[in-house]
Amino acid sequence: MVWLELYSIYISNFFWQGVLLGLFLLPLLYKSSLQVWVYCRTLGKQRTQAIEKRAEKGTGSAVFYVSLLVVLLFLVPSWTRLVQGLEVHPFVWVLNYMFTNSDERLLLCAYWIFVICVSIRRFYSISKQSKTERILLRKYYHLVAVLIFSPAVIFQPAFLDLAFGAAFALFLILEMIRVWEVYPLGHTIHQFMNAFTDHRDSEILIISHFSLLLGCALPKWMSSGFNDRPLAPFAGILSLGI
C-alpha cells in the first residue's frame, strides 16, 4: 500500500506538471489561432458592424475552447508519454485512480462539493447584501480552506496532492475565461470575482485565490515523502486559515 501511494504521488506530479505546462502554453495557441482566423476572415466579404461583432465574439469563444481541448487532450498526453513513458491517457489514469478502491476519496469529493457550493452561495449573497468590508469577506475563504484541506491531509494526503493540482489548473482556466471575456462564462465569472476584489488586485488579473491555494499547497507538496515532521503538511493551512 505504501508503494502504491508513492507511485500515485509520483505519477500525479508528472501529470499535473504536464497539465500546467499545457495551460501556460494555451494563451500562445489561443492568440495565434485567433489571429489566423481574423486574417482569413478579412479575405472574405464584408458584413455589417453588428453581425461582425457577434461573429467575432462567437469565433473567439470557439477558438478558445478548441485550443483548450487541443492542450488537454493532445499536448498533455504527449508530454506525459515523452517524459514519464505513461502509455495510458493521463485523464484515464486519473479516473481509474478516482474509482478504484476509492470509497474514501469519493466521499471526500462529495464533502468538498458540498462545502464549496454552500460557501460560494452564502458568501456571494453576503457580498451583495451586506456592508461588510471586502477584506473581511475574503477571510471567509480562509475558513473554507481549513474545512476542505484539513480532513484530506489526515485521511487522503496523496489524493490531496492531485486535488491541489486540479484546483490550480481550474483556477488558471477560469481566470483566462474571465480576462478574455470568453462567452458564455466570462461575464458571470467576472461579476462573481469582482464582488471580492480590492486594491490589492490589479485591474486585469485577480490572484488572491491563487495565493491562498498555493499557500496551502506548497508546504504539502514540499513535505511529501517526509514522515518525521507530521505537522509540516499543515503549515500552510494553519498559517493562512487559523
XYZ file of N, CA and C in Angstrom:
726
model
N 0.821 -1.204 0.000
C 0.000 0.000 0.000
C 0.859 1.260 0.000
N 1.988 1.218 0.757
C 2.862 2.386 0.802
C 3.466 2.659 -0.566
N 3.925 1.577 -1.227
C 4.500 1.760 -2.567
C 3.451 2.227 -3.551
N 2.219 1.758 -3.410
C 1.149 2.203 -4.304
C 0.876 3.690 -4.132
N 0.869 4.155 -2.868
C 0.650 5.579 -2.613
C 1.789 6.418 -3.183
N 3.039 5.942 -2.987
C 4.189 6.671 -3.518
C 4.150 6.735 -5.043
N 3.755 5.608 -5.663
C 3.667 5.599 -7.126
C 2.580 6.549 -7.603
N 1.459 6.601 -6.895
C 0.371 7.510 -7.262
C 0.817 8.956 -7.163
N 1.560 9.272 -6.086
C 2.083 10.632 -5.943
C 3.036 10.955 -7.090
N 3.891 9.994 -7.429
C 4.881 10.194 -8.490
C 4.209 10.462 -9.829
N 3.228 9.654 -10.180
C 2.537 9.815 -11.452
C 1.711 11.103 -11.462
N 1.003 11.389 -10.364
C 0.166 12.593 -10.333
C 1.006 13.853 -10.463
N 2.232 13.852 -9.892
C 3.100 15.013 -10.023
C 3.448 15.274 -11.477
N 3.825 14.222 -12.214
C 4.143 14.384 -13.627
C 2.908 14.790 -14.420
N 1.765 14.219 -14.050
C 0.535 14.528 -14.770
C 0.188 16.010 -14.651
N 0.197 16.549 -13.431
C -0.182 17.950 -13.265
C 0.894 18.903 -13.732
N 2.143 18.461 -13.754
C 3.170 19.282 -14.399
C 2.858 19.446 -15.880
N 2.427 18.347 -16.514
C 2.048 18.431 -17.927
C 0.831 19.299 -18.154
N -0.174 19.173 -17.280
C -1.383 19.991 -17.412
C -1.057 21.475 -17.275
N -0.278 21.827 -16.264
C 0.064 23.234 -16.046
C 0.933 23.773 -17.173
N 1.852 22.954 -17.674
C 2.664 23.379 -18.812
C 1.773 23.655 -20.020
N 0.814 22.764 -20.266
C -0.104 22.969 -21.385
C -0.945 24.216 -21.215
N -1.408 24.494 -20.003
C -2.232 25.684 -19.766
C -1.417 26.965 -19.913
N -0.143 26.919 -19.554
C 0.698 28.090 -19.757
C 0.970 28.332 -21.251
N 0.919 27.270 -22.049
C 1.077 27.419 -23.497
C -0.241 27.767 -24.189
N -1.359 27.591 -23.489
C -2.670 27.850 -24.076
C -2.833 29.277 -24.590
N -2.409 30.329 -23.841
C -2.572 31.687 -24.391
C -1.885 31.886 -25.730
N -0.682 31.302 -25.890
C 0.028 31.420 -27.165
C -0.745 30.741 -28.280
N -1.249 29.533 -28.008
C -2.015 28.803 -29.021
C -3.314 29.525 -29.346
N -3.988 30.022 -28.316
C -5.275 30.705 -28.497
C -5.112 31.987 -29.313
N -4.169 32.839 -28.914
C -3.987 34.106 -29.612
C -3.499 33.901 -31.048
N -2.616 32.936 -31.247
C -2.130 32.661 -32.603
C -3.263 32.162 -33.494
N -4.084 31.239 -32.968
C -5.204 30.720 -33.752
C -6.213 31.816 -34.055
N -6.429 32.700 -33.086
C -7.388 33.790 -33.282
C -6.895 34.761 -34.342
N -5.608 35.063 -34.353
C -5.058 35.960 -35.362
C -5.152 35.352 -36.757
N -4.899 34.051 -36.842
C -5.030 33.379 -38.142
C -6.469 33.421 -38.620
N -7.412 33.186 -37.698
C -8.827 33.213 -38.068
C -9.255 34.601 -38.530
N -8.831 35.646 -37.817
C -9.190 37.019 -38.188
C -8.597 37.366 -39.553
N -7.386 36.926 -39.799
C -6.759 37.198 -41.092
C -7.524 36.522 -42.229
N -7.947 35.271 -41.993
C -8.711 34.560 -43.016
C -10.061 35.227 -43.271
N -10.665 35.773 -42.242
C -11.969 36.414 -42.411
C -11.871 37.709 -43.197
N -10.744 38.411 -43.034
C -10.585 39.671 -43.765
C -10.481 39.447 -45.266
N -10.184 38.229 -45.643
C -10.119 37.923 -47.067
C -11.493 37.683 -47.666
N -12.492 37.476 -46.813
C -13.853 37.237 -47.280
C -14.632 38.526 -47.460
N -15.923 38.390 -47.658
C -16.766 39.560 -47.889
C -17.024 40.304 -46.589
N -17.331 41.608 -46.668
C -17.597 42.451 -45.517
C -19.031 42.250 -45.035
N -19.239 42.360 -43.681
C -20.578 42.271 -43.118
C -20.906 43.560 -42.372
N -22.113 43.659 -41.883
C -22.486 44.815 -41.084
C -21.741 44.766 -39.752
N -21.647 45.921 -39.090
C -20.859 46.005 -37.865
C -21.439 45.144 -36.748
N -22.769 45.128 -36.585
C -23.403 44.344 -35.516
C -23.162 42.854 -35.716
N -23.383 42.396 -36.924
C -23.169 40.976 -37.216
C -21.697 40.622 -37.049
N -20.845 41.573 -37.470
C -19.412 41.346 -37.353
C -18.993 41.189 -35.888
N -19.575 42.009 -35.014
C -19.210 41.961 -33.607
C -19.651 40.657 -32.964
N -20.888 40.229 -33.261
C -21.371 38.964 -32.713
C -20.560 37.789 -33.234
N -20.244 37.831 -34.509
C -19.464 36.741 -35.099
C -18.067 36.667 -34.488
N -17.477 37.842 -34.233
C -16.134 37.871 -33.645
C -16.149 37.312 -32.229
N -17.188 37.648 -31.462
C -17.302 37.145 -30.094
C -17.477 35.630 -30.080
N -18.367 35.126 -30.940
C -18.582 33.689 -31.007
C -17.358 32.947 -31.513
N -16.685 33.538 -32.497
C -15.491 32.900 -33.042
C -14.380 32.824 -31.999
N -14.184 33.930 -31.257
C -13.157 33.943 -30.222
C -13.409 32.884 -29.162
N -14.674 32.727 -28.763
C -15.012 31.710 -27.766
C -14.760 30.315 -28.306
N -15.166 30.079 -29.556
C -14.965 28.764 -30.156
C -13.482 28.426 -30.273
N -12.680 29.412 -30.687
C -11.242 29.192 -30.809
C -10.629 28.874 -29.451
N -11.087 29.565 -28.402
C -10.550 29.302 -27.063
C -10.852 27.881 -26.624
N -12.101 27.447 -26.758
C -12.478 26.115 -26.278
C -11.798 25.024 -27.110
N -11.651 25.254 -28.405
C -10.942 24.278 -29.236
C -9.474 24.207 -28.827
N -8.859 25.365 -28.573
C -7.462 25.385 -28.131
C -7.298 24.674 -26.796
N -8.264 24.871 -25.905
C -8.210 24.208 -24.600
C -8.301 22.692 -24.750
N -9.184 22.223 -25.632
C -9.300 20.786 -25.861
C -8.029 20.217 -26.469
N -7.412 20.962 -27.389
C -6.162 20.500 -28.001
C -5.076 20.350 -26.941
N -4.990 21.320 -26.037
C -3.974 21.276 -24.988
C -4.209 20.093 -24.059
N -5.459 19.919 -23.593
C -5.738 18.897 -22.590
C -5.754 17.485 -23.170
N -6.246 17.341 -24.398
C -6.419 16.002 -24.958
C -5.224 15.519 -25.770
N -4.360 16.455 -26.230
C -3.253 16.040 -27.093
C -1.879 16.454 -26.554
N -1.727 17.732 -26.170
C -0.412 18.184 -25.725
C -0.024 17.558 -24.381
N -0.957 17.538 -23.432
C -0.655 16.978 -22.107
C -0.312 15.491 -22.190
N -1.122 14.643 -22.877
C -0.736 13.228 -23.005
C 0.605 13.040 -23.705
N 0.904 13.874 -24.694
C 2.186 13.775 -25.390
C 3.333 14.059 -24.433
N 3.148 15.045 -23.558
C 4.202 15.397 -22.605
C 4.408 14.273 -21.598
N 3.337 13.736 -21.041
C 3.479 12.664 -20.050
C 4.065 11.403 -20.678
N 3.729 11.145 -21.928
C 4.288 9.957 -22.599
C 5.768 10.159 -22.891
N 6.150 11.394 -23.257
C 7.545 11.669 -23.595
C 8.428 11.669 -22.357
N 7.974 12.294 -21.281
C 8.807 12.456 -20.090
C 8.739 11.239 -19.176
N 7.533 10.720 -18.960
C 7.336 9.659 -17.992
C 7.169 8.283 -18.642
N 6.842 8.259 -19.935
C 6.593 6.984 -20.594
C 5.256 6.384 -20.222
N 4.305 7.220 -19.798
C 2.984 6.752 -19.396
C 2.161 6.475 -20.641
N 1.864 5.198 -20.885
C 1.183 4.818 -22.119
C -0.306 5.139 -22.073
N -0.936 4.962 -20.914
C -2.362 5.234 -20.800
C -2.570 6.748 -20.803
N -3.714 7.162 -21.346
C -4.040 8.587 -21.349
C -4.105 9.076 -19.899
N -3.469 10.231 -19.581
C -3.409 10.673 -18.179
C -4.775 10.870 -17.536
N -5.770 11.322 -18.307
C -7.093 11.506 -17.724
C -7.770 10.160 -17.445
N -7.455 9.148 -18.240
C -7.943 7.797 -17.948
C -7.304 7.289 -16.664
N -6.002 7.575 -16.480
C -5.331 7.179 -15.249
C -5.979 7.853 -14.040
N -6.311 9.131 -14.159
C -6.949 9.850 -13.058
C -8.295 9.224 -12.718
N -9.088 8.882 -13.743
C -10.391 8.261 -13.497
C -10.240 6.900 -12.819
N -9.252 6.106 -13.276
C -9.010 4.815 -12.631
C -8.598 4.998 -11.173
N -7.759 5.999 -10.925
C -7.323 6.270 -9.561
C -8.490 6.729 -8.686
N -9.396 7.489 -9.281
C -10.547 8.007 -8.540
C -11.533 6.906 -8.171
N -11.742 5.943 -9.066
C -12.836 4.995 -8.887
C -12.384 3.573 -8.569
N -11.104 3.368 -8.302
C -10.605 2.051 -7.929
C -10.289 2.032 -6.436
N -11.058 1.223 -5.688
C -10.883 1.143 -4.228
C -10.842 2.539 -3.604
N -11.855 3.333 -3.929
C -11.763 4.759 -3.607
C -13.004 5.292 -2.899
N -13.622 4.481 -2.059
C -14.802 4.980 -1.347
C -14.473 6.218 -0.519
N -13.321 6.205 0.094
C -12.927 7.343 0.922
C -12.675 8.577 0.075
N -12.061 8.395 -1.102
C -11.801 9.533 -1.976
C -13.089 10.111 -2.526
N -14.036 9.257 -2.923
C -15.315 9.738 -3.443
C -16.106 10.456 -2.357
N -16.062 9.928 -1.148
C -16.740 10.591 -0.035
C -16.111 11.953 0.237
N -14.798 12.029 0.134
C -14.116 13.300 0.331
C -14.501 14.299 -0.757
N -14.616 13.836 -2.001
C -15.041 14.716 -3.095
C -16.454 15.244 -2.864
N -17.348 14.373 -2.403
C -18.721 14.806 -2.115
C -18.717 15.860 -1.011
N -17.881 15.663 -0.011
C -17.772 16.642 1.078
C -17.248 17.976 0.545
N -16.231 17.927 -0.316
C -15.694 19.155 -0.901
C -16.758 19.901 -1.704
N -17.479 19.177 -2.548
C -18.503 19.819 -3.380
C -19.558 20.480 -2.506
N -19.966 19.796 -1.446
C -20.978 20.358 -0.549
C -20.476 21.647 0.100
N -19.263 21.622 0.663
C -18.724 22.802 1.347
C -18.539 23.952 0.368
N -18.021 23.674 -0.819
C -17.778 24.730 -1.810
C -19.088 25.354 -2.275
N -20.084 24.536 -2.588
C -21.363 25.068 -3.070
C -22.045 25.923 -2.003
N -22.071 25.431 -0.780
C -22.718 26.179 0.301
C -21.980 27.482 0.570
N -20.661 27.430 0.614
C -19.886 28.629 0.940
C -19.974 29.675 -0.168
N -19.913 29.240 -1.417
C -19.979 30.192 -2.524
C -21.328 30.902 -2.538
N -22.403 30.163 -2.407
C -23.737 30.772 -2.393
C -23.885 31.723 -1.209
N -23.409 31.310 -0.043
C -23.570 32.120 1.154
C -22.718 33.382 1.101
N -21.457 33.238 0.754
C -20.550 34.388 0.786
C -20.876 35.388 -0.318
N -21.284 34.892 -1.480
C -21.647 35.805 -2.556
C -22.906 36.579 -2.182
N -23.845 35.909 -1.529
C -25.052 36.592 -1.063
C -24.708 37.670 -0.040
N -23.785 37.365 0.866
C -23.359 38.353 1.851
C -22.689 39.541 1.169
N -21.877 39.282 0.166
C -21.162 40.366 -0.514
C -22.110 41.311 -1.233
N -23.273 40.812 -1.671
C -24.227 41.653 -2.394
C -25.175 42.392 -1.466
N -25.414 41.863 -0.273
C -26.427 42.432 0.607
C -25.852 43.094 1.847
N -24.621 42.825 2.185
C -24.044 43.318 3.430
C -23.077 44.460 3.155
N -22.852 45.289 4.178
C -21.881 46.373 4.088
C -20.534 45.974 4.678
N -20.373 44.688 4.939
C -19.108 44.196 5.471
C -17.979 44.471 4.482
N -16.833 44.917 4.990
C -15.704 45.218 4.120
C -15.250 43.962 3.381
N -14.772 44.172 2.158
C -14.391 43.032 1.330
C -13.226 42.259 1.921
N -12.329 42.953 2.599
C -11.191 42.235 3.171
C -11.649 41.229 4.221
N -12.772 41.528 4.903
C -13.320 40.578 5.872
C -14.065 39.449 5.160
N -14.755 39.780 4.076
C -15.446 38.744 3.314
C -14.457 37.724 2.758
N -13.313 38.222 2.321
C -12.321 37.316 1.746
C -11.768 36.354 2.788
N -11.800 36.730 4.058
C -11.284 35.850 5.106
C -12.180 34.634 5.309
N -13.440 34.720 4.876
C -14.301 33.543 4.953
C -13.690 32.378 4.170
N -13.036 32.689 3.066
C -12.462 31.628 2.243
C -11.258 30.980 2.914
N -10.609 31.681 3.826
C -9.550 31.050 4.618
C -10.156 29.979 5.524
N -11.324 30.274 6.068
C -12.031 29.277 6.882
C -12.434 28.077 6.024
N -12.918 28.342 4.814
C -13.294 27.257 3.904
C -12.081 26.388 3.584
N -10.914 27.011 3.400
C -9.692 26.247 3.122
C -9.379 25.276 4.253
N -9.554 25.728 5.488
C -9.326 24.849 6.639
C -10.303 23.678 6.618
N -11.588 23.974 6.366
C -12.610 22.924 6.353
C -12.371 21.909 5.232
N -11.872 22.373 4.112
C -11.683 21.490 2.957
C -10.401 20.665 3.078
N -9.291 21.318 3.395
C -7.992 20.667 3.280
C -7.600 19.849 4.506
N -8.037 20.245 5.690
C -7.598 19.540 6.898
C -7.973 18.058 6.897
N -9.240 17.682 6.613
C -9.555 16.244 6.580
C -8.766 15.486 5.516
N -8.502 16.162 4.380
C -7.781 15.489 3.300
C -6.330 15.220 3.681
N -5.693 16.158 4.386
C -4.307 15.939 4.819
C -4.220 14.742 5.756
N -5.240 14.560 6.573
C -5.242 13.474 7.559
C -5.542 12.124 6.913
N -6.582 12.079 6.062
C -7.078 10.799 5.564
C -6.608 10.454 4.147
N -6.398 11.447 3.277
C -6.026 11.181 1.892
C -4.939 12.151 1.422
N -3.745 12.092 2.008
C -2.705 13.068 1.633
C -2.261 12.951 0.175
N -2.161 11.724 -0.354
C -1.743 11.561 -1.744
C -2.799 12.111 -2.698
N -4.048 11.852 -2.405
C -5.130 12.364 -3.245
C -5.200 13.884 -3.174
N -4.846 14.466 -2.024
C -4.864 15.918 -1.896
C -3.835 16.561 -2.818
N -2.670 15.914 -3.001
C -1.679 16.434 -3.949
C -2.287 16.547 -5.341
N -3.008 15.529 -5.755
C -3.667 15.544 -7.052
C -4.741 16.622 -7.107
N -5.505 16.767 -6.024
C -6.585 17.755 -5.979
C -6.043 19.179 -6.024
N -4.925 19.434 -5.364
C -4.310 20.758 -5.420
C -3.961 21.125 -6.869
N -3.374 20.170 -7.591
C -3.038 20.435 -8.987
C -4.266 20.681 -9.834
N -5.335 19.902 -9.594
C -6.577 20.090 -10.346
C -7.182 21.458 -10.059
N -7.163 21.886 -8.796
C -7.723 23.190 -8.436
C -6.926 24.325 -9.070
N -5.602 24.195 -9.066
C -4.778 25.250 -9.660
C -5.022 25.345 -11.172
N -5.129 24.185 -11.836
C -5.417 24.187 -13.270
C -6.788 24.795 -13.554
N -7.777 24.462 -12.726
C -9.118 25.025 -12.904
C -9.101 26.537 -12.703
N -8.362 27.019 -11.706
C -8.253 28.458 -11.486
C -7.643 29.153 -12.699
N -6.623 28.551 -13.291
C -6.000 29.131 -14.479
C -7.001 29.242 -15.628
N -7.756 28.174 -15.857
C -8.731 28.181 -16.952
C -9.798 29.241 -16.719
N -10.337 29.306 -15.506
C -11.385 30.285 -15.206
C -10.862 31.716 -15.308
N -9.624 31.944 -14.905
C -9.069 33.294 -15.000
C -8.856 33.699 -16.455
N -8.445 32.767 -17.297
C -8.339 33.059 -18.724
C -9.699 33.405 -19.314
N -10.708 32.614 -18.951
C -12.061 32.876 -19.452
C -12.540 34.247 -18.991
N -12.240 34.601 -17.756
C -12.679 35.897 -17.220
C -11.962 37.060 -17.901
N -10.633 36.969 -18.006
C -9.847 38.067 -18.564
C -10.186 38.292 -20.031
N -10.341 37.205 -20.792
C -10.629 37.329 -22.223
C -12.121 37.405 -22.526
N -12.953 37.385 -21.465
C -14.408 37.504 -21.615
C -14.949 36.460 -22.597
N -14.541 35.235 -22.388
C -14.960 34.144 -23.265
C -16.424 33.803 -22.980
N -17.226 33.816 -24.010
C -18.658 33.520 -23.883
C -18.839 32.005 -23.663
N -19.796 31.568 -22.817
C -20.791 32.357 -22.072
C -20.427 32.588 -20.608
N -19.241 32.151 -20.160
C -18.921 32.186 -18.740
C -18.149 33.424 -18.311
N -17.536 34.123 -19.261
C -16.631 35.210 -18.916
C -17.260 36.286 -18.052
N -18.422 36.789 -18.456
C -19.071 37.874 -17.721
C -19.532 37.412 -16.341
N -20.078 36.208 -16.259
C -20.558 35.684 -14.973
C -19.416 35.515 -13.986
N -18.294 34.957 -14.436
C -17.134 34.772 -13.567
C -16.590 36.122 -13.113
N -16.573 37.099 -14.024
C -16.067 38.427 -13.665
C -16.949 39.075 -12.598
N -18.239 38.951 -12.728
C -19.148 39.520 -11.731
C -18.931 38.884 -10.361
N -18.790 37.569 -10.337
C -18.586 36.882 -9.063
C -17.257 37.285 -8.424
N -16.181 37.258 -9.188
C -14.871 37.576 -8.641
C -14.779 39.035 -8.225
N -15.445 39.918 -8.965
C -15.377 41.339 -8.658
C -16.015 41.664 -7.309
N -16.896 40.794 -6.825
C -17.538 41.023 -5.527
C -16.563 40.883 -4.376
N -15.366 40.294 -4.623
C -14.411 40.057 -3.543
C -13.070 40.741 -3.783
N -12.944 41.530 -4.828
C -11.667 42.180 -5.128
C -11.514 43.465 -4.327
N -10.263 43.859 -4.123
C -9.977 45.153 -3.506
C -8.722 45.724 -4.145
N -8.089 46.701 -3.486
C -6.970 47.420 -4.086
C -5.752 46.527 -4.303
N -5.702 45.380 -3.660
C -4.532 44.514 -3.810
C -4.562 43.726 -5.111
N -5.697 43.678 -5.777
C -5.794 43.016 -7.079
C -5.636 44.055 -8.180
N -5.007 43.652 -9.286
C -4.830 44.571 -10.403
C -6.123 44.708 -11.186
N -6.139 45.638 -12.124
C -7.329 45.841 -12.939
C -7.536 44.701 -13.931
N -6.499 43.944 -14.196
C -6.594 42.865 -15.188
C -6.681 41.502 -14.511
N -5.708 41.186 -13.664
C -5.629 39.861 -13.047
C -6.104 39.887 -11.606
N -6.760 38.810 -11.202
C -7.146 38.586 -9.810
C -6.402 37.344 -9.336
N -5.530 37.526 -8.363
C -4.630 36.429 -7.976
C -4.809 36.003 -6.525
N -5.776 36.580 -5.811
C -5.924 36.252 -4.396
C -6.201 34.767 -4.191
N -7.060 34.176 -5.040
C -7.389 32.757 -4.873
C -6.195 31.870 -5.200
N -5.337 32.308 -6.148
C -4.117 31.566 -6.422
C -3.185 31.586 -5.208
N -3.081 32.749 -4.575
C -2.200 32.881 -3.413
C -2.664 31.992 -2.270
N -3.966 31.975 -2.025
C -4.496 31.148 -0.948
C -4.274 29.665 -1.233
N -4.531 29.255 -2.466
C -4.359 27.844 -2.819
C -2.898 27.421 -2.713
N -1.994 28.215 -3.278
C -0.570 27.854 -3.248
C -0.017 27.934 -1.832
N -0.527 28.869 -1.032
C -0.086 28.947 0.352
C -0.402 27.685 1.132
N -1.541 27.061 0.809
C -1.902 25.791 1.450
C -1.206 24.598 0.806
N -0.970 24.668 -0.506
C -0.468 23.515 -1.247
C 1.042 23.340 -1.148
N 1.799 24.429 -1.197
C 3.259 24.301 -1.261
C 3.850 23.554 -0.066
N 3.456 23.858 1.179
C 4.001 23.051 2.292
C 3.649 21.569 2.169
N 2.459 21.274 1.659
C 2.057 19.872 1.489
C 2.909 19.208 0.417
N 3.106 19.886 -0.713
C 3.923 19.325 -1.781
C 5.375 19.131 -1.335
N 5.907 20.126 -0.635
C 7.321 20.076 -0.244
C 7.583 19.044 0.853
N 6.551 18.688 1.611
C 6.739 17.722 2.696
C 6.436 16.293 2.277
N 6.059 16.071 1.012
C 5.741 14.714 0.556
C 6.965 13.811 0.666
N 6.773 12.656 1.276
C 7.864 11.709 1.440
C 8.614 11.830 2.747
N 8.328 12.878 3.529
C 8.988 13.059 4.821
C 7.962 12.825 5.926
N 8.232 11.834 6.756
C 7.288 11.454 7.806
C 7.742 11.837 9.210
N 8.926 12.466 9.324
C 9.442 12.774 10.654
C 8.862 14.065 11.219
N 8.159 14.840 10.405
C 7.567 16.089 10.863
C 6.081 16.087 10.489
N 5.247 15.515 11.332
C 3.840 15.318 10.963
C 3.052 16.602 10.778
N 3.503 17.718 11.364
C 2.775 18.978 11.214
C 3.184 19.765 9.971
N 4.243 19.329 9.288
C 4.720 20.073 8.118
C 3.652 20.237 7.026
N 2.882 19.183 6.688
C 1.853 19.378 5.645
C 0.774 20.366 6.056
N 0.601 20.586 7.349
C -0.431 21.506 7.832
C 0.053 22.952 7.903
N 1.321 23.210 7.574
C 1.900 24.527 7.816
C 1.129 25.634 7.106
N 0.853 25.429 5.822
C 0.136 26.456 5.072
C -1.300 26.610 5.538
N -1.973 25.496 5.801
C -3.365 25.537 6.226
C -3.491 26.242 7.585
N -2.575 25.926 8.500
C -2.642 26.533 9.830
C -2.334 28.024 9.783
N -1.289 28.395 9.024
C -0.884 29.805 8.998
C -1.897 30.687 8.284
N -2.464 30.195 7.190
C -3.427 31.001 6.421
C -4.846 30.869 6.953
N -5.159 29.728 7.555
C -6.529 29.512 7.983
C -6.804 29.883 9.417
N -5.931 29.456 10.326
C -6.196 29.677 11.748
C -5.714 31.055 12.171
